[in-house]
mmCIF file of C-alpha atoms in Angstrom:
data_model
loop_
_atom_site.group_PDB
_atom_site.id
_atom_site.type_symbol
_atom_site.label_atom_id
_atom_site.label_comp_id
_atom_site.label_asym_id
_atom_site.label_seq_id
_atom_site.Cartn_x
_atom_site.Cartn_y
_atom_site.Cartn_z
ATOM 1 C CA MET A 34 160.227 49.915 76.777
ATOM 2 C CA LYS A 35 160.658 50.675 80.474
ATOM 3 C CA ASP A 36 158.060 52.944 82.021
ATOM 4 C CA LEU A 37 158.739 56.667 81.885
ATOM 5 C CA LYS A 38 159.394 56.990 85.621
ATOM 6 C CA SER A 39 162.165 54.384 85.500
ATOM 7 C CA ILE A 40 163.608 56.064 82.422
ATOM 8 C CA TYR A 41 163.522 59.424 84.185
ATOM 9 C CA ARG A 42 165.228 58.027 87.282
ATOM 10 C CA GLY A 43 168.008 56.825 84.984
ATOM 11 C CA TYR A 44 168.373 60.384 83.656
ATOM 12 C CA VAL A 45 168.568 61.831 87.190
ATOM 13 C CA ASP A 46 171.196 59.226 88.112
ATOM 14 C CA CYS A 47 173.172 60.284 85.031
ATOM 15 C CA LEU A 48 173.101 63.909 86.226
ATOM 16 C CA ASN A 49 174.103 63.004 89.776
ATOM 17 C CA ARG A 50 177.020 60.924 88.445
ATOM 18 C CA GLN A 51 177.924 63.884 86.194
ATOM 19 C CA ASP A 52 178.169 61.346 83.391
ATOM 20 C CA TRP A 53 178.104 63.973 80.655
ATOM 21 C CA ASP A 54 179.298 61.616 77.949
ATOM 22 C CA GLY A 55 176.260 59.460 78.718
ATOM 23 C CA LEU A 56 173.799 62.338 78.463
ATOM 24 C CA ASP A 57 172.807 61.510 74.874
ATOM 25 C CA VAL A 58 171.309 58.226 76.070
ATOM 26 C CA HIS A 59 168.741 60.336 77.939
ATOM 27 C CA VAL A 60 168.352 63.527 75.861
ATOM 28 C CA VAL A 61 167.748 64.011 72.111
ATOM 29 C CA GLN A 62 170.260 66.040 70.078
ATOM 30 C CA ASN A 63 167.819 68.882 69.317
ATOM 31 C CA VAL A 64 166.319 69.133 72.799
ATOM 32 C CA ARG A 65 163.999 72.100 73.343
ATOM 33 C CA TYR A 66 164.053 74.182 76.531
ATOM 34 C CA ASP A 67 161.195 76.422 77.697
ATOM 35 C CA GLY A 68 159.702 76.331 74.202
ATOM 36 C CA GLU A 69 162.872 77.204 72.309
ATOM 37 C CA GLY A 70 165.502 75.174 70.486
ATOM 38 C CA MET A 71 168.565 74.588 72.670
ATOM 39 C CA GLY A 72 170.371 71.430 71.556
ATOM 40 C CA ILE A 73 172.121 68.873 73.703
ATOM 41 C CA GLU A 74 175.493 70.687 73.748
ATOM 42 C CA ALA A 75 174.040 73.852 75.299
ATOM 43 C CA TYR A 76 171.913 71.719 77.635
ATOM 44 C CA ARG A 77 175.040 69.881 78.783
ATOM 45 C CA GLU A 78 176.834 73.212 79.301
ATOM 46 C CA LEU A 79 173.925 74.456 81.416
ATOM 47 C CA LEU A 80 174.092 71.360 83.627
ATOM 48 C CA GLU A 81 177.888 71.367 83.863
ATOM 49 C CA GLY A 82 177.721 75.055 84.828
ATOM 50 C CA ASN A 83 175.273 74.215 87.614
ATOM 51 C CA PHE A 84 177.706 71.653 89.042
ATOM 52 C CA ARG A 85 180.592 74.162 88.765
ATOM 53 C CA ASP A 86 178.525 76.750 90.673
ATOM 54 C CA ILE A 87 177.333 74.153 93.214
ATOM 55 C CA PRO A 88 179.963 71.479 93.913
ATOM 56 C CA ASP A 89 177.586 69.529 96.221
ATOM 57 C CA LEU A 90 174.632 69.718 93.814
ATOM 58 C CA ARG A 91 172.418 66.656 93.910
ATOM 59 C CA PHE A 92 169.102 66.162 92.091
ATOM 60 C CA GLU A 93 166.511 64.553 94.356
ATOM 61 C CA ILE A 94 163.082 63.517 93.107
ATOM 62 C CA ASP A 95 160.219 64.636 95.358
ATOM 63 C CA VAL A 96 156.980 64.274 93.343
ATOM 64 C CA LEU A 97 156.568 62.497 89.992
ATOM 65 C CA VAL A 98 153.604 62.565 87.586
ATOM 66 C CA ALA A 99 153.784 60.625 84.323
ATOM 67 C CA GLU A 100 151.253 60.357 81.521
ATOM 68 C CA GLY A 101 151.842 59.151 77.977
ATOM 69 C CA ASP A 102 155.053 60.743 76.699
ATOM 70 C CA ARG A 103 155.090 63.471 79.363
ATOM 71 C CA LEU A 104 156.471 63.523 82.876
ATOM 72 C CA ALA A 105 156.411 66.227 85.541
ATOM 73 C CA CYS A 106 158.761 66.262 88.509
ATOM 74 C CA ARG A 107 159.313 68.324 91.615
ATOM 75 C CA LEU A 108 163.024 68.178 92.247
ATOM 76 C CA VAL A 109 164.427 69.345 95.577
ATOM 77 C CA PHE A 110 167.915 70.639 96.290
ATOM 78 C CA ASP A 111 169.840 71.113 99.526
ATOM 79 C CA CYS A 112 173.233 72.529 98.657
ATOM 80 C CA HIS A 113 175.920 75.191 99.034
ATOM 81 C CA PRO A 114 176.601 77.283 95.910
ATOM 82 C CA THR A 115 180.171 78.558 96.178
ATOM 83 C CA ALA A 116 179.572 82.122 95.010
ATOM 84 C CA GLN A 117 176.728 83.393 92.762
ATOM 85 C CA PHE A 118 173.688 81.307 91.794
ATOM 86 C CA LEU A 119 170.840 82.696 89.664
ATOM 87 C CA GLY A 120 172.408 86.109 90.132
ATOM 88 C CA LEU A 121 172.238 85.819 93.930
ATOM 89 C CA ALA A 122 175.329 86.080 96.121
ATOM 90 C CA VAL A 123 174.967 82.825 98.035
ATOM 91 C CA ASN A 124 178.693 82.602 98.893
ATOM 92 C CA GLY A 125 178.749 79.124 100.366
ATOM 93 C CA ARG A 126 175.609 79.360 102.452
ATOM 94 C CA ARG A 127 173.223 76.399 102.586
ATOM 95 C CA ILE A 128 170.105 76.813 100.479
ATOM 96 C CA ARG A 129 167.119 74.539 99.964
ATOM 97 C CA PHE A 130 164.848 75.049 96.993
ATOM 98 C CA ALA A 131 162.686 73.244 94.474
ATOM 99 C CA GLU A 132 162.484 72.989 90.712
ATOM 100 C CA ASN A 133 159.213 72.085 89.026
ATOM 101 C CA ALA A 134 159.977 70.611 85.617
ATOM 102 C CA ILE A 135 157.862 69.101 82.867
ATOM 103 C CA TYR A 136 159.433 66.896 80.207
ATOM 104 C CA GLU A 137 158.280 65.544 76.867
ATOM 105 C CA PHE A 138 159.915 62.333 75.722
ATOM 106 C CA GLU A 139 160.582 60.869 72.301
ATOM 107 C CA GLY A 140 160.844 57.181 73.063
ATOM 108 C CA SER A 141 163.190 56.937 76.044
ATOM 109 C CA ARG A 142 164.845 60.341 75.533
ATOM 110 C CA ILE A 143 163.912 63.837 76.707
ATOM 111 C CA ALA A 144 162.911 66.015 73.748
ATOM 112 C CA ALA A 145 161.570 69.074 75.584
ATOM 113 C CA VAL A 146 161.974 70.580 79.054
ATOM 114 C CA TRP A 147 159.903 73.306 80.698
ATOM 115 C CA SER A 148 161.550 74.165 83.991
ATOM 116 C CA VAL A 149 161.066 76.714 86.771
ATOM 117 C CA LEU A 150 163.466 77.142 89.710
ATOM 118 C CA ASP A 151 162.126 78.624 92.937
ATOM 119 C CA LYS A 152 164.400 81.674 93.016
ATOM 120 C CA ALA A 153 162.048 83.493 95.426
ATOM 121 C CA ALA A 154 162.571 80.728 98.019
ATOM 122 C CA ILE A 155 166.344 81.197 97.810
ATOM 123 C CA GLU A 156 165.960 84.972 98.199
ATOM 124 C CA ARG A 157 163.857 84.433 101.337
ATOM 125 C CA GLN A 158 166.572 82.201 102.825
ATOM 126 C CA LEU A 159 169.317 84.721 102.068
ATOM 127 C CA GLY A 160 167.251 87.359 103.845
ATOM 128 C CA MET B 162 133.792 61.087 88.381
ATOM 129 C CA LYS B 163 135.042 63.317 85.595
ATOM 130 C CA ASP B 164 138.647 62.915 84.591
ATOM 131 C CA LEU B 165 141.184 65.023 86.446
ATOM 132 C CA LYS B 166 141.960 67.279 83.483
ATOM 133 C CA SER B 167 138.292 68.297 83.142
ATOM 134 C CA ILE B 168 138.102 68.856 86.878
ATOM 135 C CA TYR B 169 141.232 71.000 86.755
ATOM 136 C CA ARG B 170 139.893 73.078 83.838
ATOM 137 C CA GLY B 171 136.841 73.783 85.991
ATOM 138 C CA TYR B 172 139.144 75.053 88.749
ATOM 139 C CA VAL B 173 141.028 77.333 86.347
ATOM 140 C CA ASP B 174 137.704 78.681 85.033
ATOM 141 C CA CYS B 175 136.703 79.402 88.639
ATOM 142 C CA LEU B 176 139.904 81.424 89.134
ATOM 143 C CA ASN B 177 139.473 83.341 85.879
ATOM 144 C CA ARG B 178 135.871 84.188 86.831
ATOM 145 C CA GLN B 179 137.176 85.227 90.287
ATOM 146 C CA ASP B 180 134.354 83.123 91.704
ATOM 147 C CA TRP B 181 135.829 83.045 95.205
ATOM 148 C CA ASP B 182 132.647 81.820 96.837
ATOM 149 C CA GLY B 183 132.808 78.804 94.528
ATOM 150 C CA LEU B 184 136.421 77.991 95.408
ATOM 151 C CA ASP B 185 135.467 75.312 97.944
ATOM 152 C CA VAL B 186 134.006 73.210 95.145
ATOM 153 C CA HIS B 187 137.568 72.872 93.814
ATOM 154 C CA VAL B 188 139.811 73.067 96.898
ATOM 155 C CA VAL B 189 139.648 71.204 100.233
ATOM 156 C CA GLN B 190 139.374 73.195 103.471
ATOM 157 C CA ASN B 191 142.810 72.188 104.760
ATOM 158 C CA VAL B 192 144.665 72.583 101.484
ATOM 159 C CA ARG B 193 148.458 72.262 101.723
ATOM 160 C CA TYR B 194 150.843 74.557 99.840
ATOM 161 C CA ASP B 195 154.501 73.750 99.112
ATOM 162 C CA GLY B 196 154.424 71.048 101.770
ATOM 163 C CA GLU B 197 152.897 73.134 104.551
ATOM 164 C CA GLY B 198 149.386 73.567 105.887
ATOM 165 C CA MET B 199 147.715 76.664 104.466
ATOM 166 C CA GLY B 200 143.930 76.263 104.501
ATOM 167 C CA ILE B 201 141.434 77.463 101.949
ATOM 168 C CA GLU B 202 140.989 80.948 103.476
ATOM 169 C CA ALA B 203 144.674 81.817 103.141
ATOM 170 C CA TYR B 204 144.731 80.219 99.685
ATOM 171 C CA ARG B 205 141.796 82.379 98.631
ATOM 172 C CA GLU B 206 143.554 85.473 100.017
ATOM 173 C CA LEU B 207 146.685 84.594 98.023
ATOM 174 C CA LEU B 208 144.647 84.336 94.811
ATOM 175 C CA GLU B 209 142.580 87.459 95.501
ATOM 176 C CA GLY B 210 145.826 89.323 96.190
ATOM 177 C CA ASN B 211 147.201 88.220 92.825
ATOM 178 C CA PHE B 212 144.134 89.652 91.054
ATOM 179 C CA ARG B 213 144.460 92.889 93.044
ATOM 180 C CA ASP B 214 148.117 93.191 91.991
ATOM 181 C CA ILE B 215 147.327 92.208 88.391
ATOM 182 C CA PRO B 216 143.889 93.420 87.250
ATOM 183 C CA ASP B 217 144.210 91.669 83.847
ATOM 184 C CA LEU B 218 145.460 88.391 85.340
ATOM 185 C CA ARG B 219 144.293 85.349 83.421
ATOM 186 C CA PHE B 220 145.329 81.725 84.020
ATOM 187 C CA GLU B 221 146.027 79.930 80.735
ATOM 188 C CA ILE B 222 146.844 76.229 80.596
ATOM 189 C CA ASP B 223 149.868 75.388 78.434
ATOM 190 C CA VAL B 224 150.918 71.800 79.266
ATOM 191 C CA LEU B 225 148.946 69.279 81.337
ATOM 192 C CA VAL B 226 150.093 65.945 82.756
ATOM 193 C CA ALA B 227 147.685 63.844 84.834
ATOM 194 C CA GLU B 228 148.216 60.532 86.570
ATOM 195 C CA GLY B 229 146.110 58.963 89.289
ATOM 196 C CA ASP B 230 145.266 61.658 91.826
ATOM 197 C CA ARG B 231 148.050 64.000 90.693
ATOM 198 C CA LEU B 232 148.138 66.625 87.969
ATOM 199 C CA ALA B 233 150.935 68.889 86.766
ATOM 200 C CA CYS B 234 150.344 72.028 84.756
ATOM 201 C CA ARG B 235 152.423 74.672 83.059
ATOM 202 C CA LEU B 236 150.358 77.833 83.313
ATOM 203 C CA VAL B 237 151.296 80.864 81.226
ATOM 204 C CA PHE B 238 150.530 84.505 81.989
ATOM 205 C CA ASP B 239 150.591 87.625 79.819
ATOM 206 C CA CYS B 240 149.609 90.557 81.977
ATOM 207 C CA HIS B 241 150.306 94.014 83.420
ATOM 208 C CA PRO B 242 150.845 94.138 87.194
ATOM 209 C CA THR B 243 149.924 97.632 88.344
ATOM 210 C CA ALA B 244 152.806 98.202 90.739
ATOM 211 C CA GLN B 245 154.866 95.542 92.577
ATOM 212 C CA PHE B 246 154.690 91.819 91.803
ATOM 213 C CA LEU B 247 156.893 89.240 93.589
ATOM 214 C CA GLY B 248 158.814 92.175 95.012
ATOM 215 C CA LEU B 249 159.594 93.529 91.545
ATOM 216 C CA ALA B 250 158.584 97.034 90.466
ATOM 217 C CA VAL B 251 156.660 96.143 87.313
ATOM 218 C CA ASN B 252 154.610 99.365 87.358
ATOM 219 C CA GLY B 253 152.157 98.549 84.595
ATOM 220 C CA ARG B 254 154.604 97.027 82.130
ATOM 221 C CA ARG B 255 153.618 93.911 80.189
ATOM 222 C CA ILE B 256 155.200 90.708 81.479
ATOM 223 C CA ARG B 257 154.937 87.133 80.268
ATOM 224 C CA PHE B 258 155.913 84.292 82.526
ATOM 225 C CA ALA B 259 155.105 80.725 83.450
ATOM 226 C CA GLU B 260 154.135 78.838 86.586
ATOM 227 C CA ASN B 261 154.836 75.124 86.894
ATOM 228 C CA ALA B 262 152.425 73.654 89.420
ATOM 229 C CA ILE B 263 151.778 70.151 90.684
ATOM 230 C CA TYR B 264 148.523 69.295 92.439
ATOM 231 C CA GLU B 265 147.308 66.375 94.507
ATOM 232 C CA PHE B 266 143.561 65.791 94.523
ATOM 233 C CA GLU B 267 141.219 64.227 97.043
ATOM 234 C CA GLY B 268 138.323 63.175 94.852
ATOM 235 C CA SER B 269 137.518 66.194 92.707
ATOM 236 C CA ARG B 270 139.176 68.765 94.985
ATOM 237 C CA ILE B 271 142.744 70.037 95.237
ATOM 238 C CA ALA B 272 144.337 68.928 98.517
ATOM 239 C CA ALA B 273 147.953 69.972 97.914
ATOM 240 C CA VAL B 274 149.747 72.410 95.625
ATOM 241 C CA TRP B 275 153.457 72.665 94.856
ATOM 242 C CA SER B 276 153.995 75.751 92.729
ATOM 243 C CA VAL B 277 156.940 77.660 91.275
ATOM 244 C CA LEU B 278 156.619 80.994 89.456
ATOM 245 C CA ASP B 279 159.323 81.950 86.958
ATOM 246 C CA LYS B 280 160.492 85.118 88.702
ATOM 247 C CA ALA B 281 163.823 85.068 86.831
ATOM 248 C CA ALA B 282 161.933 85.380 83.518
ATOM 249 C CA ILE B 283 160.151 88.499 84.795
ATOM 250 C CA GLU B 284 163.453 89.990 85.963
ATOM 251 C CA ARG B 285 164.948 89.447 82.505
ATOM 252 C CA GLN B 286 162.001 91.254 80.896
ATOM 253 C CA LEU B 287 162.287 94.196 83.273
ATOM 254 C CA GLY B 288 165.971 94.489 82.356
#
């Protein structure tokens, strides 16, 4: 099996290609999110919604930590949400923010995600 | 040298004891925060301020990932900020939220922190 960092980079590439039909290569059917059952369909809807809200969304890996079947990543974003994002009226302005996410894998697929977006950083930029 | 997870648990114990004079055992003088220079004095002030805002603050480790000189942690909090916290008027209500943090160590001391608090989760609880 490839190492977890390579596997994770494949997942991020899948997101950036918006290859939603390929998502099940990277994510288990009954994926858990922030400690609760979500399922891959709702997870896909969440991601598709993000790309609808932010047409120039691109996931960029900043810091990676991998151990055993777990991986943590600081993802950074530099983008222009068209209207609302996280309940904030961004309205096309440029925002830069981070997401710190921790993943648990089953084999080569993500089985659990714990994610936090830096909403406070966006609020500071919007003034 | 002890493994990074043991070292990190010692740091969290230091915070929960509010042993500020012992902080320099766990954190380098020129600690960086979210990619910018901060220094241990400002870092200490940030932490002391959190305990002033939240008298029953307690850091609890949920998920740990360690690799080389880096460690990621999901910390969970269950507490009652007295008045404002993160600009939100909590006013003594109970809130539960997570922080996803990634640390870079120099030897046994934290040299860099990238942290995100789940402000959106607190907002949802405040309604």
